[in-house]
Coordinates of C-alpha atoms (C1' of nucleotides) and ligand atoms in Angstrom, one line a residue:
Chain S
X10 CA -95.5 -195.2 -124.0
X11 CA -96.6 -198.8 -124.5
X12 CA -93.6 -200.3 -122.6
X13 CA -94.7 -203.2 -120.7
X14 CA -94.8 -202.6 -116.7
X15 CA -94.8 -205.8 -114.2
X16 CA -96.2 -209.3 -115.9
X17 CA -98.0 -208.9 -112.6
X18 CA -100.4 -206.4 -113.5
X19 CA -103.9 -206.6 -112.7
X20 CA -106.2 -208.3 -115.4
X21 CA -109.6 -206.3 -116.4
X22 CA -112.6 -207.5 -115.3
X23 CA -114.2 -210.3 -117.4
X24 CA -110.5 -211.7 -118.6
X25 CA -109.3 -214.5 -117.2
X26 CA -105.6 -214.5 -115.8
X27 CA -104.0 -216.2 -118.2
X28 CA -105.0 -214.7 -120.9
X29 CA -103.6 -211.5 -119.2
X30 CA -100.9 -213.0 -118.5
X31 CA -100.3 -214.4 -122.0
X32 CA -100.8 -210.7 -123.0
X33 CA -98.2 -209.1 -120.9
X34 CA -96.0 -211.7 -122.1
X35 CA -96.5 -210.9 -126.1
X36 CA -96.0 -207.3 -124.8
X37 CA -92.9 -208.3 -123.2
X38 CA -91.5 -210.5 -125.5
X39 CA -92.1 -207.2 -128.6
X40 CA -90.1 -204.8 -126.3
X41 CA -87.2 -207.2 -126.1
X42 CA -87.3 -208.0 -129.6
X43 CA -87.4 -204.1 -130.1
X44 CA -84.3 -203.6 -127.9
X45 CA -82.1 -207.0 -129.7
X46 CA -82.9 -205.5 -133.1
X47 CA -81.5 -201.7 -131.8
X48 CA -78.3 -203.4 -131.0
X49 CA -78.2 -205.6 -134.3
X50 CA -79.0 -209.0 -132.4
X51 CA -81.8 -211.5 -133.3
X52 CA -84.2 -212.5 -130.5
X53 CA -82.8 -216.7 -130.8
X54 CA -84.8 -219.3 -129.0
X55 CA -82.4 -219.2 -126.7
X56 CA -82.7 -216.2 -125.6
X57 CA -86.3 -216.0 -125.5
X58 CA -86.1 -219.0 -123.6
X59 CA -83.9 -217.1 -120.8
X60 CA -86.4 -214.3 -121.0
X61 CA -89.4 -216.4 -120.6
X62 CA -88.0 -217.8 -117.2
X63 CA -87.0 -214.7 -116.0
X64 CA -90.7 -213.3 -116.7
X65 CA -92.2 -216.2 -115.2
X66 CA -90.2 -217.0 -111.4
X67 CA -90.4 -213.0 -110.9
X68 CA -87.6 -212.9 -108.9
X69 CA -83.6 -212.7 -109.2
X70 CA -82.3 -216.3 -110.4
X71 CA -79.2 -218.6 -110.8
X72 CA -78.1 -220.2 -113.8
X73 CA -78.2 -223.5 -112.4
X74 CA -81.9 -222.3 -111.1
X75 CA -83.1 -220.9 -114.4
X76 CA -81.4 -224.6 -116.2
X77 CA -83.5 -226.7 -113.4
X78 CA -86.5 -224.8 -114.7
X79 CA -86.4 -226.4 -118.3
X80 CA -83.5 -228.7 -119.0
X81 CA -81.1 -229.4 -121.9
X82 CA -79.8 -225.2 -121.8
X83 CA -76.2 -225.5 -122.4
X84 CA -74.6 -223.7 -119.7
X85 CA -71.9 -221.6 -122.4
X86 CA -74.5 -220.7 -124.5
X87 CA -76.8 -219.4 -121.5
X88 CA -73.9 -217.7 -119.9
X89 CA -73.0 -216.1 -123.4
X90 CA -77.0 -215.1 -124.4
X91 CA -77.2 -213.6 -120.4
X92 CA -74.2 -210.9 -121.2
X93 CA -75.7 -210.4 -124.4
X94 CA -79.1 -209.7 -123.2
X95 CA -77.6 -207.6 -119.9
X96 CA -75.6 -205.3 -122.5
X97 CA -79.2 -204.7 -124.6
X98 CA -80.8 -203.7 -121.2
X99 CA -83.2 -206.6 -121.2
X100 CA -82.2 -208.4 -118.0
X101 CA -79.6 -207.0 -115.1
X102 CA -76.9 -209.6 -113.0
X103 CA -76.7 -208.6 -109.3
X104 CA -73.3 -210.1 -108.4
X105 CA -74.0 -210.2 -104.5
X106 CA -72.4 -212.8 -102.0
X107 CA -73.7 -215.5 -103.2
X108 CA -71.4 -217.8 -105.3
X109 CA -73.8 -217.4 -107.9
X110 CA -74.7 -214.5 -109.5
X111 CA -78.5 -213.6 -110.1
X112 CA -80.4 -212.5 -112.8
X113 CA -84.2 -210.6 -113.4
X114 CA -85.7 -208.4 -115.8
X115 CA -83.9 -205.4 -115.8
X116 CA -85.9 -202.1 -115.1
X117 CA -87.9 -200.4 -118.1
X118 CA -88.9 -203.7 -118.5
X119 CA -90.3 -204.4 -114.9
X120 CA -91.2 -201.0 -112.5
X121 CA -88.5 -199.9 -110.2
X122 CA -88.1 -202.3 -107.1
X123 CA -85.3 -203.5 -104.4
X124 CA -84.4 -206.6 -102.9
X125 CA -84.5 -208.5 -99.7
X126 CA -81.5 -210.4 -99.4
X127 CA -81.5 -213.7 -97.3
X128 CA -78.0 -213.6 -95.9
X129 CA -78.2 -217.4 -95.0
X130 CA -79.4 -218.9 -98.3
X131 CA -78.4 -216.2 -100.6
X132 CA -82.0 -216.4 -102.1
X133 CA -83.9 -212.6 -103.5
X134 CA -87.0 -211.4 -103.2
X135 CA -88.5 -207.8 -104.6
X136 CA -89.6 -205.3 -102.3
X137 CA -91.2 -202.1 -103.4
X138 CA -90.9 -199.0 -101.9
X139 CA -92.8 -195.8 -101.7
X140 CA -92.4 -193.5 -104.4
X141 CA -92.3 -190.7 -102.2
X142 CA -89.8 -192.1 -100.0
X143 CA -87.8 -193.4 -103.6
X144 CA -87.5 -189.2 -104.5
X145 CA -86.5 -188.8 -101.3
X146 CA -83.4 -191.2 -101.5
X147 CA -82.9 -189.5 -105.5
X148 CA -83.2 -186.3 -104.4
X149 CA -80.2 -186.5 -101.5
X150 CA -78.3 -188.8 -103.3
X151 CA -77.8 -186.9 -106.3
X152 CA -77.0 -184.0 -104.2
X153 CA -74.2 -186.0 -102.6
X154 CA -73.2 -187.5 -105.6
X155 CA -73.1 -183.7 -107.4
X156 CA -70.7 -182.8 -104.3
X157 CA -68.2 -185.9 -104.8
X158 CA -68.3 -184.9 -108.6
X159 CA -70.1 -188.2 -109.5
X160 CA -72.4 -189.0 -112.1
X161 CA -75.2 -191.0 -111.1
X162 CA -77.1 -193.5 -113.0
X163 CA -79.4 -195.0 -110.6
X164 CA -79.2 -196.4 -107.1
X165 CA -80.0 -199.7 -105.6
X166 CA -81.0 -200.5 -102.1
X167 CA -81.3 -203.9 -100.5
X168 CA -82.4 -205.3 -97.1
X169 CA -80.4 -207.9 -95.6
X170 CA -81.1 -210.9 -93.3
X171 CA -82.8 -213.9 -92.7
X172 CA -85.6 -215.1 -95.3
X173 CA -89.2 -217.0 -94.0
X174 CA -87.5 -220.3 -94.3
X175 CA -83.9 -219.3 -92.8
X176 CA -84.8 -218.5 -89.1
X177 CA -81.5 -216.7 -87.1
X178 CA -79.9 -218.7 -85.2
X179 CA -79.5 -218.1 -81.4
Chain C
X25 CA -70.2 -195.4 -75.6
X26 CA -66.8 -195.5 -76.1
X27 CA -66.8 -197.6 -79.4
X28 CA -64.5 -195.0 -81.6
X29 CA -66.1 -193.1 -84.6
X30 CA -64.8 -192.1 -88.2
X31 CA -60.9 -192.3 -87.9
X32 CA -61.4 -188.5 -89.5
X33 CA -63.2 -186.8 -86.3
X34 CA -61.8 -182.8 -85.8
X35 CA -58.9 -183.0 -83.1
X36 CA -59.4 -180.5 -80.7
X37 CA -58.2 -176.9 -80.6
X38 CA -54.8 -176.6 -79.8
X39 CA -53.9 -180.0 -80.8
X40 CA -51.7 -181.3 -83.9
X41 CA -53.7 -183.4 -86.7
X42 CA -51.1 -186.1 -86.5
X43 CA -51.5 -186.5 -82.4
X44 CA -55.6 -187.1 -82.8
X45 CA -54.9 -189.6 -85.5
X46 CA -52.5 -191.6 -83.8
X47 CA -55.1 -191.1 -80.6
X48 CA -57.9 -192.8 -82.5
X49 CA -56.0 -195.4 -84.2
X50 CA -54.8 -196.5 -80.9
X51 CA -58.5 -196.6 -79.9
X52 CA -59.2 -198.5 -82.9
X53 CA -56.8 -201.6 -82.2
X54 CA -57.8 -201.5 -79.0
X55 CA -61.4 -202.0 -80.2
X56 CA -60.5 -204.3 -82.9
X57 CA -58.5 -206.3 -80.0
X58 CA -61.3 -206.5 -77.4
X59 CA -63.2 -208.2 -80.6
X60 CA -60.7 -210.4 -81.6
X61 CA -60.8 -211.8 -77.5
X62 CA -64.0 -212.2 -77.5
X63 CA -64.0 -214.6 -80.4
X64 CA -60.7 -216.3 -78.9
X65 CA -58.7 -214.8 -81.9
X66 CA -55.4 -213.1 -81.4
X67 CA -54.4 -209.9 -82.9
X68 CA -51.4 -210.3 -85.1
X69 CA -49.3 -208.3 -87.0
X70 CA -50.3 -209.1 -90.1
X71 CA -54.0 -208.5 -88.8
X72 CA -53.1 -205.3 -87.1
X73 CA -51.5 -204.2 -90.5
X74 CA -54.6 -205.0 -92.2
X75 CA -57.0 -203.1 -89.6
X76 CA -54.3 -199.9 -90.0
X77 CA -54.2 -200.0 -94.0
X78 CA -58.1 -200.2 -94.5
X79 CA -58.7 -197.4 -91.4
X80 CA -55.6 -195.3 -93.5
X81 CA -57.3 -195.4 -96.9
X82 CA -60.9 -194.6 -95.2
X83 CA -62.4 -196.1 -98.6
X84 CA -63.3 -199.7 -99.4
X85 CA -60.3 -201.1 -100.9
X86 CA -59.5 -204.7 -102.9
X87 CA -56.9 -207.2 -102.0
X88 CA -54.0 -206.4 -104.5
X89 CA -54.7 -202.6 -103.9
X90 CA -54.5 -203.2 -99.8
X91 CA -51.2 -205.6 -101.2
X92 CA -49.7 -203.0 -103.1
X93 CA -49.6 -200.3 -100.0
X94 CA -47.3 -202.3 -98.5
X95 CA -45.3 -205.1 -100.2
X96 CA -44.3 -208.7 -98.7
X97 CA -48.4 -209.7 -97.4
X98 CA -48.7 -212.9 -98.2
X99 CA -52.1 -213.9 -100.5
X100 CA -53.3 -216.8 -98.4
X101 CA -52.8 -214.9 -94.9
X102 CA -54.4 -211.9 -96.3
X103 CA -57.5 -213.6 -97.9
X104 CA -57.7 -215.6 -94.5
X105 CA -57.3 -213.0 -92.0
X106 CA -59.4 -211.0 -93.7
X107 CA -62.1 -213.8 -93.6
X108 CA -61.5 -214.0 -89.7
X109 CA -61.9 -210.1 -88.9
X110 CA -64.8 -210.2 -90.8
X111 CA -66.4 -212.8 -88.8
X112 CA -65.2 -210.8 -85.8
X113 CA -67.2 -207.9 -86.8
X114 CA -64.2 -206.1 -87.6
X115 CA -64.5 -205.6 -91.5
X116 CA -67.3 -206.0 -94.1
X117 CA -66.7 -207.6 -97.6
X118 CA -68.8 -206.0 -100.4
X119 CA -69.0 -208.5 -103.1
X120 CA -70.2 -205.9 -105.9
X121 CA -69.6 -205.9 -109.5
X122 CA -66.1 -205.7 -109.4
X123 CA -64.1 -208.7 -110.3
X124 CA -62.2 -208.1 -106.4
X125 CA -64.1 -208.2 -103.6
X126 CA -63.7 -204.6 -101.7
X127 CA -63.1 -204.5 -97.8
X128 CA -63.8 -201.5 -95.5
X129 CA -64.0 -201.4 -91.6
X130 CA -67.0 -202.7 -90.8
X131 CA -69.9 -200.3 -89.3
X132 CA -69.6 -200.1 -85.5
X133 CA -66.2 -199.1 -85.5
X134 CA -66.7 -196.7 -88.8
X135 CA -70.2 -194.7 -88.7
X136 CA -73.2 -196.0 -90.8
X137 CA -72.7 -194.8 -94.4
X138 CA -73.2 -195.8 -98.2
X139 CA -70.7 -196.0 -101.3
X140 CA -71.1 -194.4 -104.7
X141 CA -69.9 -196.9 -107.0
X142 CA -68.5 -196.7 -110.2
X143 CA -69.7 -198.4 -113.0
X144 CA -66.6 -197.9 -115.3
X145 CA -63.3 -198.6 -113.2
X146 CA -65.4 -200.7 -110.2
X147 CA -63.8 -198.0 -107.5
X148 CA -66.3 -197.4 -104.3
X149 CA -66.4 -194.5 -102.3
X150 CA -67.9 -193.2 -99.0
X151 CA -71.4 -191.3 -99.1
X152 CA -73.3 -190.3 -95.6
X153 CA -76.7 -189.7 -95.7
X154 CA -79.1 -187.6 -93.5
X155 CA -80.1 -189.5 -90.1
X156 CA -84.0 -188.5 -90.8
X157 CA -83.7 -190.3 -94.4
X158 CA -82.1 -193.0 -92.9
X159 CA -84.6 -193.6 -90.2
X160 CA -87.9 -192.9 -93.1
X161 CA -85.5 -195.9 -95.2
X162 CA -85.4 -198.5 -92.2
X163 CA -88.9 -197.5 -91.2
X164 CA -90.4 -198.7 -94.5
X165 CA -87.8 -201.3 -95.3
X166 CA -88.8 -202.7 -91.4
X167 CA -92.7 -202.8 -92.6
X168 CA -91.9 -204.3 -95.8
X169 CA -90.0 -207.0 -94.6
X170 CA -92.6 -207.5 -92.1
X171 CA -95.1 -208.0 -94.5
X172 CA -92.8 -210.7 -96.4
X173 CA -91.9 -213.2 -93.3
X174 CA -88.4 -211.3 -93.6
X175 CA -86.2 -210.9 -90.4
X176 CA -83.8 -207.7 -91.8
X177 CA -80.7 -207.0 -90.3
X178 CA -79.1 -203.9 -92.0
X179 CA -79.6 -202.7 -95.3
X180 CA -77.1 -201.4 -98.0
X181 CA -77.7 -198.6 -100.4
X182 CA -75.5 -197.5 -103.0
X183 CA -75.0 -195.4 -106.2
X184 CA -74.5 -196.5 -109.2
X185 CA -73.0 -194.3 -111.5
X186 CA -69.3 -192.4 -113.3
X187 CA -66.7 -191.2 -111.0
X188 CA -64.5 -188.1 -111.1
X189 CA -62.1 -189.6 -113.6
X190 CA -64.2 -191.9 -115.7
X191 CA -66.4 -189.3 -117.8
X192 CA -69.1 -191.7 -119.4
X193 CA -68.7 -192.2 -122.8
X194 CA -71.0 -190.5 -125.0
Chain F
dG9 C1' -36.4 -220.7 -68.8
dG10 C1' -38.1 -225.1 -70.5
dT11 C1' -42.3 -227.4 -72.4
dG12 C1' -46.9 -228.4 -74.0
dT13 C1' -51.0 -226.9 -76.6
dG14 C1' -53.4 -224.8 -79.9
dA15 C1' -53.5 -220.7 -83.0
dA16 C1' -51.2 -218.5 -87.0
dT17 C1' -48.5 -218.5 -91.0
dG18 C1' -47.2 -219.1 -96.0
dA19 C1' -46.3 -221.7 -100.2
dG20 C1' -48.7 -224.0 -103.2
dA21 C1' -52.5 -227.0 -104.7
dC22 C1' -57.1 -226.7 -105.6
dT23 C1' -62.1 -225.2 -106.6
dC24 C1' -65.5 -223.8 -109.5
dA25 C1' -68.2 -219.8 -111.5
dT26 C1' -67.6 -217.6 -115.5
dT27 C1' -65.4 -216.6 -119.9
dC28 C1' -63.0 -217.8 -124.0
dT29 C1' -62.0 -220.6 -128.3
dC30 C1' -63.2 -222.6 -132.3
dA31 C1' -65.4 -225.4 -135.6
dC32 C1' -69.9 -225.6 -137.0
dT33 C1' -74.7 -224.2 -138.1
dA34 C1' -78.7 -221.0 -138.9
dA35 C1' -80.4 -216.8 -140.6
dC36 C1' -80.5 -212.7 -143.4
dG37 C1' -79.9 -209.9 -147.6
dT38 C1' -79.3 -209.8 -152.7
Chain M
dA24 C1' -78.0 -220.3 -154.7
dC25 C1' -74.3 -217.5 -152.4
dG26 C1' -71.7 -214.8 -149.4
dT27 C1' -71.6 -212.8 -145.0
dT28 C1' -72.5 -212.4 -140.4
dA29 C1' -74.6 -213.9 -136.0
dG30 C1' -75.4 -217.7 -133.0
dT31 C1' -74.4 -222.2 -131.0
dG32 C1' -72.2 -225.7 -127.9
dA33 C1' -68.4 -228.6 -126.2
dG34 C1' -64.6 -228.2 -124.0
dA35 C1' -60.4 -225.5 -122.5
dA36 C1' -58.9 -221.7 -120.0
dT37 C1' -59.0 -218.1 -116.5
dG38 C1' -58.6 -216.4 -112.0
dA39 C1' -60.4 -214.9 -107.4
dG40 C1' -60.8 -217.0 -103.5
dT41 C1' -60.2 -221.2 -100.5
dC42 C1' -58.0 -225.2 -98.6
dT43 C1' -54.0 -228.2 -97.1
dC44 C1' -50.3 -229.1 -94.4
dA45 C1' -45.8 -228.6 -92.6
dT46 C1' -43.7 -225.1 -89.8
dT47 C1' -43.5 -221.3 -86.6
dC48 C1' -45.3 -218.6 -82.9
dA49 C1' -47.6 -217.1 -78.5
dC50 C1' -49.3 -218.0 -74.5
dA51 C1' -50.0 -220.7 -70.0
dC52 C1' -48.3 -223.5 -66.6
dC53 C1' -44.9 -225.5 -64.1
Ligands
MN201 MN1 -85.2 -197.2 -105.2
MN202 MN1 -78.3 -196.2 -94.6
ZN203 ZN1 -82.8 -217.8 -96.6
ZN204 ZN1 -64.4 -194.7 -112.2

DNA sequence: GGTGTGAATGAGACTCATTCTCACTAACGT
DNA sequence: ACGTTAGTGAGAATGAGTCTCATTCACACC
């Protein structure tokens, strides 16, 4: 059961953050190496690169955001190593409105969350929810889904409007 | 009050099917008029034809599937008409996964509801949910964002998964 | 029942995020 | 070392959606 939960895990007492951090990351990096090798694909600097990023902003990111992070990522390559990783269940793309699409770890890798969704700037943030309230939502979904003869995978629910820095206007 | 509900409400006894529909499409251009004037927009044919097609399907639709339900629209009206309902408040885009962007009647003239998307052949389709699970969803969703400096507006909630005709693949 | 003003239309040009192509390189197995 | 396969990156191509602009339409006022 050792899959790696959120890099934002609380350290034991005596261990300095980093280190923990630096922990969760080895941790992270093996399970994505893990799920590469079960689809025949090697875990490239490139794509540990992407992976790295993605670990380390937390939240859903651009392209162009995760090539201002650390320069000289050529934008084919990245685009290409993204669908790769997506298809191996390592990271998920949430196509949105914005023009760009974002990208985060996808969900074995980091625990079940949702997103508030800045309908001004187009930026993401996590939210987490209740896990009562999350069985809840399963529970009648799947019963709706069951009646429409749909097979559900898994759901995703997102609050929309104005982030900190984009008040409404009046 | 009189804001019209799902196109599909039950006629009343002794009435024809046909005669209710035609009653609450009527009440449906009227609403979508009384928008249109208030944002100093008239309402065309080629708008009016787009309110009737999406409020005939009842299911989010793309461009060339709204196109192909009756010939001769032209791409650039289409695309720009339905850019001015939507700012209107007449329609909603949902951006999703598909490669077209899906358009539905937007929510007060349609009743709050969800779609079950499919992950396969991109189609979306109408899910309604219980009013107390919506109210437990905006209850938390409203603290969370609280706590995050977030100023929500509505939220979205969908599920992901294989529709009636596209069995996944085992 | 003309006439002026601004909105609406439609054909096509254009944008630009993403995907594709292809020649080249790096890694793995034997 | 060698053959085979996966990965890389520069640039071309794709295509949904938007923009331009000349023309037409609808309304208001006279
Ligand atoms: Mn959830
Ligand atoms: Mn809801
Ligand atoms: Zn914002
Ligand atoms: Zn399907």
């Amino acid at each position: 059961m050792g899959a790696p939960t959120s890099p934002s895990s609380r350290s034991a007492p005596g261990r300095r953050q980093a280190e923990a951090d630096d922990d969760t990351m080895v941790d992270l990096h093996a399970a994505v190496a893990r799920r590469l090798e079960r689809h025949d694909h090697r875990y490239t600097p490139g794509r540990r690169h992407l992976v790295e990023t993605l670990a380390r902003v937390a939240r859903p990111v651009t392209l162009p955001q995760i090539s201002s992070h650390s320069d000289e990522l050529p934008q084919s390559s990245a685009y290409r190593n993204l669908e790769v990783l997506e298809r191996c269940g390592v990271i998920s793309r949430i196509a949105g409105s914005a023009d760009h699409a974002h990208f985060e770890l996808a969900e074995p890798l980091v625990d079940h969350h949702h997103h508030l969704v800045c309908v001004s700037c187009g930026s993401l943030q996590d939210v987490h929810l209740d896990d009562e309230l999350e069985a809840l939502v399963d529970a009648e979904l799947a019963q709706a889904a069951a009646a429409a003869g749909f097979t559900p995978t898994n759901h995703s629910l997102d609050l929309h409007g104005y982030c900190h820095n984009c008040e409404p206007d009046r």
